[in-house]
mmCIF file of C-alpha atoms and ligand atoms in Angstrom:
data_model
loop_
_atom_site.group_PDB
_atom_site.id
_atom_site.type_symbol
_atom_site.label_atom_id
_atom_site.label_comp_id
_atom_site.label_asym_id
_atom_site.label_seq_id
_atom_site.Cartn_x
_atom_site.Cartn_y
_atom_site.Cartn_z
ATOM 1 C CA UNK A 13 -62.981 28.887 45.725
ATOM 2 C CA UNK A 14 -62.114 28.343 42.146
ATOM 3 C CA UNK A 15 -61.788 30.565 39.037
ATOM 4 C CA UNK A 16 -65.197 30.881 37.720
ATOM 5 C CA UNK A 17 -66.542 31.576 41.021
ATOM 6 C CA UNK A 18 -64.618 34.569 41.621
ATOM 7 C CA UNK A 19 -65.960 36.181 38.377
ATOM 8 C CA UNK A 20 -68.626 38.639 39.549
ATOM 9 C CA UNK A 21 -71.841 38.944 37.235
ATOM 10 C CA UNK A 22 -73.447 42.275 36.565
ATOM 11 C CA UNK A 23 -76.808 42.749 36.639
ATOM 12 C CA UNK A 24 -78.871 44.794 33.697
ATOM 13 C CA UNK A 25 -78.430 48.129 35.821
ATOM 14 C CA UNK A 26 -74.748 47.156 36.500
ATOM 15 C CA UNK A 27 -74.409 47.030 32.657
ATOM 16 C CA UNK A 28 -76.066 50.094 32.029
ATOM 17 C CA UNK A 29 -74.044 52.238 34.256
ATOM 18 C CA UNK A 30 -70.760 50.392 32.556
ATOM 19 C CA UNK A 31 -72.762 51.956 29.705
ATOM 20 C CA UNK A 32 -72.215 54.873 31.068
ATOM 21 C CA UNK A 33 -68.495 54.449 31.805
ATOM 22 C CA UNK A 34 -67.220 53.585 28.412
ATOM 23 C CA UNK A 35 -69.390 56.056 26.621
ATOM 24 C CA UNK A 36 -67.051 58.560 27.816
ATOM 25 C CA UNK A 37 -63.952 56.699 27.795
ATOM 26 C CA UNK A 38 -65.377 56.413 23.695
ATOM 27 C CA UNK A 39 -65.783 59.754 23.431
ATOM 28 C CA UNK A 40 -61.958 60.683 25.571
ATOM 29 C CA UNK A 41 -60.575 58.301 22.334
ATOM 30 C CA UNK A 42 -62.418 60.212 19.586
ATOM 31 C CA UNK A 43 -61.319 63.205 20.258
ATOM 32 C CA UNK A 44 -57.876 62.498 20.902
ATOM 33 C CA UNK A 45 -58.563 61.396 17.334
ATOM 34 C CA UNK A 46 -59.611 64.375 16.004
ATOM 35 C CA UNK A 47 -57.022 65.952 17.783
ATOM 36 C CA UNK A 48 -53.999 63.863 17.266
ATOM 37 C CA UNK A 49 -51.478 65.571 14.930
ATOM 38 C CA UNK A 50 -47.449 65.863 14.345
ATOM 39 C CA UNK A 51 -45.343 68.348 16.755
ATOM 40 C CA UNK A 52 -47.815 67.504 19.695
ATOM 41 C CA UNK A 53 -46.263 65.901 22.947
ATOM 42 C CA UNK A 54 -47.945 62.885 24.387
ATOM 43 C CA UNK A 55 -48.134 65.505 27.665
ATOM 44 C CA UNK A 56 -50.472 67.178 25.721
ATOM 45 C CA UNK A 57 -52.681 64.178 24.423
ATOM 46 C CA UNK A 58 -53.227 63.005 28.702
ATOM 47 C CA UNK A 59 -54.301 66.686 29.428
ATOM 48 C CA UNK A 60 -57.278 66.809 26.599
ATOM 49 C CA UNK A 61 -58.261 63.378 27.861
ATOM 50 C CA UNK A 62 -58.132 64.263 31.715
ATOM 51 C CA UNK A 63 -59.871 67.663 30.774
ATOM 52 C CA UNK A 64 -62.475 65.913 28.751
ATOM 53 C CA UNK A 65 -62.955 63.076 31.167
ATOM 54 C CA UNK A 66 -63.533 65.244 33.981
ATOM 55 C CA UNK A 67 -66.390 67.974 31.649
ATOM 56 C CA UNK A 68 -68.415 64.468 31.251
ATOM 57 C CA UNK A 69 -68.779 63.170 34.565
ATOM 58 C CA UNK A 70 -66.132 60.490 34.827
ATOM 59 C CA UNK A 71 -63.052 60.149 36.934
ATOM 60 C CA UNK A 72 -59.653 59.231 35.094
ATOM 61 C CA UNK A 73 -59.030 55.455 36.045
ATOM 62 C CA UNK A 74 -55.642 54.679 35.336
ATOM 63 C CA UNK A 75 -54.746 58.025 37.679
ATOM 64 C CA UNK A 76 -52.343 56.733 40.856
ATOM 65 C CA UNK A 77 -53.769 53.285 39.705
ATOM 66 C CA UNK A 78 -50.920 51.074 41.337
ATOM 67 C CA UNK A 79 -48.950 54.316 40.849
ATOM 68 C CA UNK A 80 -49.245 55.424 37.547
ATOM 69 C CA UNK A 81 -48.673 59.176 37.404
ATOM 70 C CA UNK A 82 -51.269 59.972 34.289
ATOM 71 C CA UNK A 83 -54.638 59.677 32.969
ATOM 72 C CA UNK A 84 -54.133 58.488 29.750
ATOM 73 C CA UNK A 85 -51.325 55.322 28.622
ATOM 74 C CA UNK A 86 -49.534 56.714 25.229
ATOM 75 C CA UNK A 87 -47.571 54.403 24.001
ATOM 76 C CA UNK A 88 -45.553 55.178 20.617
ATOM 77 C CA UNK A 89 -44.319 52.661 18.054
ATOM 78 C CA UNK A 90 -42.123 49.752 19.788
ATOM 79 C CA UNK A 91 -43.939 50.925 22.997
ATOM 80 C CA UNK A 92 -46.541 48.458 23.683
ATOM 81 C CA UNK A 93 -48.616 49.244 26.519
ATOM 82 C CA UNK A 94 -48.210 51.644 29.648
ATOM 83 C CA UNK A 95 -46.034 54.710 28.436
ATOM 84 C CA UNK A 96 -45.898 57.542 30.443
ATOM 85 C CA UNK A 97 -46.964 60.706 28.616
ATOM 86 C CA UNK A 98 -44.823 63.297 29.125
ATOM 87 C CA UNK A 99 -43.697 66.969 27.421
ATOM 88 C CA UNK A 100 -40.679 65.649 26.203
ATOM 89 C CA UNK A 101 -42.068 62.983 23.775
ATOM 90 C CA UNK A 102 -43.400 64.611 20.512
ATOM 91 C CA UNK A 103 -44.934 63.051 18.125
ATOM 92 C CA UNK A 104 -44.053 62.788 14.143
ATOM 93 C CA UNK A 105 -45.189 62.258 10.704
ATOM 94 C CA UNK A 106 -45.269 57.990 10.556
ATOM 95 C CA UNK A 107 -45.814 57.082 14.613
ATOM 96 C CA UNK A 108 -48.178 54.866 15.913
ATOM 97 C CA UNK A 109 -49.714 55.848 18.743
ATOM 98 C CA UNK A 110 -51.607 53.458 21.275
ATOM 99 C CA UNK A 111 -54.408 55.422 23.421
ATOM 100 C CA UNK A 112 -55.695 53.748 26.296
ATOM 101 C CA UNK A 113 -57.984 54.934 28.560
ATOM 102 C CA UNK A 114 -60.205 54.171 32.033
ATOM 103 C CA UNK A 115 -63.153 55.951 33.205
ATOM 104 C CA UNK A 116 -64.895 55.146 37.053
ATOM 105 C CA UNK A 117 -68.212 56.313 36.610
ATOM 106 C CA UNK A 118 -70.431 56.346 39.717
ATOM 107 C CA UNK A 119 -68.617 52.993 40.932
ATOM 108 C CA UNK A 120 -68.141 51.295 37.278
ATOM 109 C CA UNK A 121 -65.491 51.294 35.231
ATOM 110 C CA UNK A 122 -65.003 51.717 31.434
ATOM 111 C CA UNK A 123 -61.761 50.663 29.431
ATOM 112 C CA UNK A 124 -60.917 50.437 26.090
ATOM 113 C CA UNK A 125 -57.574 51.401 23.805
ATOM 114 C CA UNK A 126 -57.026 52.275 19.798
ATOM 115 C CA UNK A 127 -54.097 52.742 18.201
ATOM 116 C CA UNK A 128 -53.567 55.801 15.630
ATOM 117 C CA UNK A 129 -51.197 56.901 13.370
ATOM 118 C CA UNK A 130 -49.639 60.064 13.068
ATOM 119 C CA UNK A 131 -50.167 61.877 10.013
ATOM 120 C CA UNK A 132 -48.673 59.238 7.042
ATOM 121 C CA UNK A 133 -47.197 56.025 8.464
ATOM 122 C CA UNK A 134 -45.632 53.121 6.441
ATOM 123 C CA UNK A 135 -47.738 50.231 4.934
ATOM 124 C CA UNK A 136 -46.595 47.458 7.282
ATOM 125 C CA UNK A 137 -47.707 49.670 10.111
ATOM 126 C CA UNK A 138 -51.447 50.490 8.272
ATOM 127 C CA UNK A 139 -51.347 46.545 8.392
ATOM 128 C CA UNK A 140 -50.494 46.222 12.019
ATOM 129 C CA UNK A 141 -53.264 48.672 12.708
ATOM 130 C CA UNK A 142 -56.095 47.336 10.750
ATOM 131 C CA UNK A 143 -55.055 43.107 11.489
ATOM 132 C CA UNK A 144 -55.305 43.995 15.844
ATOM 133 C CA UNK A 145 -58.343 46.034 15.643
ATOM 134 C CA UNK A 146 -60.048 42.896 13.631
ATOM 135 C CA UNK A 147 -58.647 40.461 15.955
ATOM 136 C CA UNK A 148 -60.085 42.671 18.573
ATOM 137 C CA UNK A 149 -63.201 41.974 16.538
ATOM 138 C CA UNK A 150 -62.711 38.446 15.974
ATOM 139 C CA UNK A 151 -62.217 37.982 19.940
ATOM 140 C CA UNK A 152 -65.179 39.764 20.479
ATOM 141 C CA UNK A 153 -67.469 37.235 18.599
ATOM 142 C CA UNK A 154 -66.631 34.481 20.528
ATOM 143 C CA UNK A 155 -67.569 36.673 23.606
ATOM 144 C CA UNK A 156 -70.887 34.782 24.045
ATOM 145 C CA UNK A 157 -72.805 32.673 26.713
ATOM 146 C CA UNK A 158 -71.914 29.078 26.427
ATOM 147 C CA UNK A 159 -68.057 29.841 24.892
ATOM 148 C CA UNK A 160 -64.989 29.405 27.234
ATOM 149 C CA UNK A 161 -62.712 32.539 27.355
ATOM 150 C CA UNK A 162 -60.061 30.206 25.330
ATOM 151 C CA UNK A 163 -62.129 30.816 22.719
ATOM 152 C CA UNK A 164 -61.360 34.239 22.627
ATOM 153 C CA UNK A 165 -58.103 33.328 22.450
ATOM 154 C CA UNK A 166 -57.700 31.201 20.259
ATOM 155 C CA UNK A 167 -59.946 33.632 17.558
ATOM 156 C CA UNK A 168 -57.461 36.556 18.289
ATOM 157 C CA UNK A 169 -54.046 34.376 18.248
ATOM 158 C CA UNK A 170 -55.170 32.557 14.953
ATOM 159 C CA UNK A 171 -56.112 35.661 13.167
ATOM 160 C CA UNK A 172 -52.914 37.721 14.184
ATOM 161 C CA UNK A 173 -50.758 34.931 13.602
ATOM 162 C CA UNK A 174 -51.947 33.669 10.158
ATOM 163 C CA UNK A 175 -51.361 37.624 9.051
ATOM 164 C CA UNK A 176 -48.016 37.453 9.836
ATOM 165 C CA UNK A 177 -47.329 39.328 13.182
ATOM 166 C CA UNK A 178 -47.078 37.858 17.071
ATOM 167 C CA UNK A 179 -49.114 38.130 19.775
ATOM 168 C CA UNK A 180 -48.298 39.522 23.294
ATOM 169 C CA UNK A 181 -48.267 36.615 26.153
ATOM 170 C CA UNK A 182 -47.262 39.001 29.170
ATOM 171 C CA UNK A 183 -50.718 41.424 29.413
ATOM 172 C CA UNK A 184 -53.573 40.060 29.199
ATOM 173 C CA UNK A 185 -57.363 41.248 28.961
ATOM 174 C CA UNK A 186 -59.514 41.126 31.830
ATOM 175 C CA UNK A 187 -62.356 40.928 33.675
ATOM 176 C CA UNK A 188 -63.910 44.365 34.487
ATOM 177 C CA UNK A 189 -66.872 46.068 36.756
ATOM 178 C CA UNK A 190 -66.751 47.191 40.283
ATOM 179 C CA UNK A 191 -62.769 47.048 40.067
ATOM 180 C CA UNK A 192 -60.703 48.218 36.902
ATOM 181 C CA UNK A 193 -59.335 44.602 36.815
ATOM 182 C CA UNK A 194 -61.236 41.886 37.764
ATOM 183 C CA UNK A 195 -61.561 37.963 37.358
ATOM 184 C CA UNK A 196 -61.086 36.214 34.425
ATOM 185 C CA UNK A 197 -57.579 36.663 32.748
ATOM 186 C CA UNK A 198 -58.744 36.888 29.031
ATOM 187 C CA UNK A 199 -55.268 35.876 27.109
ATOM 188 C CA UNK A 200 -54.752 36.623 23.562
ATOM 189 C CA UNK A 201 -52.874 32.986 23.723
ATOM 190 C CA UNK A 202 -54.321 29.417 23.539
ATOM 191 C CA UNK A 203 -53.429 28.476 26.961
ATOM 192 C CA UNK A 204 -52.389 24.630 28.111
ATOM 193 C CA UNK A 205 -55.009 25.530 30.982
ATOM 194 C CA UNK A 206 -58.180 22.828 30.300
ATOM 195 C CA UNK A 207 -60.454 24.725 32.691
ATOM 196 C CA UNK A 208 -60.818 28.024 30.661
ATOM 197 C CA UNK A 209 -63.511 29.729 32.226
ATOM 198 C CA UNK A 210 -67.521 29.343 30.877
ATOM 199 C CA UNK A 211 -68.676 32.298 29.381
ATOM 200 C CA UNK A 212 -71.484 32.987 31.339
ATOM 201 C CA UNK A 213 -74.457 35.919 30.756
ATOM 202 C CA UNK A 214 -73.415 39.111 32.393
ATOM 203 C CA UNK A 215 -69.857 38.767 32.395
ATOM 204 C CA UNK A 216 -67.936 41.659 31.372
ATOM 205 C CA UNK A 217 -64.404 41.603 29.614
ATOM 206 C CA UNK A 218 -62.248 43.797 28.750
ATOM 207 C CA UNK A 219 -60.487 41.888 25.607
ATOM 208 C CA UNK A 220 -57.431 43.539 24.200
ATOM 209 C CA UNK A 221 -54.663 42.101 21.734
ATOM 210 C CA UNK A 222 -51.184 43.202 21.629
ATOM 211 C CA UNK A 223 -49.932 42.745 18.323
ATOM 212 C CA UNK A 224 -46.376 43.021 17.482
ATOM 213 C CA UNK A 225 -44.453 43.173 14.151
ATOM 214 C CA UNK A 226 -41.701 41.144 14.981
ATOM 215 C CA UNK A 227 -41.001 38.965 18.200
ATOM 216 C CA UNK A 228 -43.937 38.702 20.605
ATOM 217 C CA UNK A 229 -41.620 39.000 23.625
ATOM 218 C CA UNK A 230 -41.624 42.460 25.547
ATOM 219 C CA UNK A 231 -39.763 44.364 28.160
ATOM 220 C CA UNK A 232 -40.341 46.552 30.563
ATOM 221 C CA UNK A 233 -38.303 50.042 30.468
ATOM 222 C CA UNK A 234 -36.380 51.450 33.604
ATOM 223 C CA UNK A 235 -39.426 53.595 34.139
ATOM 224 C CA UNK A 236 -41.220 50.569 35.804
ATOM 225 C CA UNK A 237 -43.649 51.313 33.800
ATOM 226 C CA UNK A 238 -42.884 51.081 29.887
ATOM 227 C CA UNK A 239 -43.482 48.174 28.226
ATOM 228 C CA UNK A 240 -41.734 47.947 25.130
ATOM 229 C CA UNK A 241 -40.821 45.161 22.384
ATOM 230 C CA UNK A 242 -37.305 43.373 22.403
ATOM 231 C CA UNK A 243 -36.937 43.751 19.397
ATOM 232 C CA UNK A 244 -37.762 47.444 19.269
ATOM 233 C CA UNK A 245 -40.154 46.886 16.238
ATOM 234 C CA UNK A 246 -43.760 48.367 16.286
ATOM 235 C CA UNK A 247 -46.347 47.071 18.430
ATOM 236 C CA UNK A 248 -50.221 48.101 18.090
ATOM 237 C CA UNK A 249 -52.978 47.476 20.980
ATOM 238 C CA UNK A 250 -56.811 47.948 20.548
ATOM 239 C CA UNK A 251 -59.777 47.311 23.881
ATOM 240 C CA UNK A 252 -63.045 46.959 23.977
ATOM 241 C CA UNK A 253 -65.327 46.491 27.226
ATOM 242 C CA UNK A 254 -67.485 43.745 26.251
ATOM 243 C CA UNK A 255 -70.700 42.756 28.182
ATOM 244 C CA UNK A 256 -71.750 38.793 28.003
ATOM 245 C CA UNK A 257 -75.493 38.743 26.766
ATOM 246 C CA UNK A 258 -78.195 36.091 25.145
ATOM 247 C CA UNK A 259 -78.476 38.589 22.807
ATOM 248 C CA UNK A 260 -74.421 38.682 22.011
ATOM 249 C CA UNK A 261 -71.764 40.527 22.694
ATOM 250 C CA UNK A 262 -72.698 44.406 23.978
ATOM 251 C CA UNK A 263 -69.919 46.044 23.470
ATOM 252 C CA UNK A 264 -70.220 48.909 25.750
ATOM 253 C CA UNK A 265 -66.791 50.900 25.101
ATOM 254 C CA UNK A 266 -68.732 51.397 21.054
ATOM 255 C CA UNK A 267 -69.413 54.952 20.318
ATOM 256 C CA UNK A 268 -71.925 53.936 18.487
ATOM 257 C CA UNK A 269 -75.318 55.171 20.110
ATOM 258 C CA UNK A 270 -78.361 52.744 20.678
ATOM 259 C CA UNK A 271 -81.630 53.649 21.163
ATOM 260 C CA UNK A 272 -81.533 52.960 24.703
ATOM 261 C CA UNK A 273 -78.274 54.809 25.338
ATOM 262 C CA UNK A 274 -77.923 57.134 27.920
ATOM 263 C CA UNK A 275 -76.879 61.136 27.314
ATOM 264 C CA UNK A 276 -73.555 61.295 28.853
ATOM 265 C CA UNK A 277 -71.122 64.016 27.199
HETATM 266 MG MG1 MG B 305 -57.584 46.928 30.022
#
């Protein structure tokens, strides 16, 4: 069987109860916005989410996922993706602050990540923020029926690279429905591969640069878990959950309501 054939296709209802799933993994993130604030310990930040989760229906995802002991992934400054939350870690004035978070929702899953910053942070890290969450963006409009996942890509490495920061090789976006990750890989990297999957109507990808400051490479801590820059400079990670339509990309992890959106929270 090859590649494409192992991505599974979601039907209109399918997509609506993803719908479903990232509205509250939309509304998880915006309050840990709202919330988010110097002297609070990432321990804290994974409680609100797992509380909030839970009051609007969903299930945390990421919960004993391959092991992982928490709901929510914090991951401060040169911490890329996966940190651990924990009581110990407490935020300051000038962090960044990745947030990311999965939902199952009656058999769907919703995934999607910002990154914040804590109180006042420096201008190179406003920059980081704002040039991965519009390579996010740029990723996104390629995310259309006819398009090859490379082209995805190749919009997000372009646009991170010619403002001055790296791009993360080792994680990768994903494919996403019925399982939290799913077929295709969706690389933030022009890969040497030539058969790029078709981007076909009712795909649904979870896209979601890394962006670091300084080298792209990245290590994992002794936590098995941790994944942190080599160079220990600041790294910044934003998701969406994107649904494949003739219309264009639906990005389902939006808090933005439409018209036909369902009440969830
Ligand atoms: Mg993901």
């Amino acid at each position: 069987m090859g590649k494409v054939s192992s991505i599974r296709l979601k039907t209109s209802d399918e997509i609506a109860l993803m719908r479903k799933a990232n509205l509250i993994v939309a509304e998880v993130l915006s309050v840990l916005k709202n919330k988010i604030a110097p002297g609070m310990s990432t321990f804290e930040l994974d409680r609100i989410a797992e509380e909030h989760c839970l009051d609007c229906g969903g299930l945390p995802a990421f919960k004993g996922y391959c092991g992982f002991p928490a709901s929510l992934c914090v991951s401060v400054n040169e911490e890329v993706v996966h940190g651990i939350p924990s009581r110990k870690r407490i935020l300051r004035e000038g962090d960044i602050v990745s947030l990311d978070f999965g939902v199952l929702y009656q058999g769907f899953y919703g995934d999607a990540a910002i990154t914040l910053p804590v109180g006042r942070i420096s201008e190179k890290k406003t920059r980081l923020l704002q040039v991965t969450e519009d390579a996010l963006y740029k990723g996104i409009a390629q995310a259309v029926p006819g398009n090859r996942v490379s082209d995805i890509s190749q919009a997000v490495q372009s646009y991170v690279e010619n403002a001055g920061f790296t791009i993360v090789r080792q994680f990768v976006g994903h494919g996403v429905g019925a399982q939290l990750h799913e077929a295709p890989e969706v690389p933030n990297y022009r890969s040497t591969d030539k058969s790029s999957p078709r981007l076909l109507e009712g795909m649904v990808l979870a896209i979601e640069p890394m962006v670091n400051v300084g080298t792209h490479r990245v290590k994992i801590l002794d936590d098995h878990w941790t994944v942190v820059t080599e160079d220990s400079q600041p790294s910044a990670h934003f998701e969406h959950s994107v649904a494949i339509t003739a219309t264009g990309p639906y990005i389902l992890s939006h808090r933005e309501i439409r018209g036909d959106d369902p009440v969830v929270c």
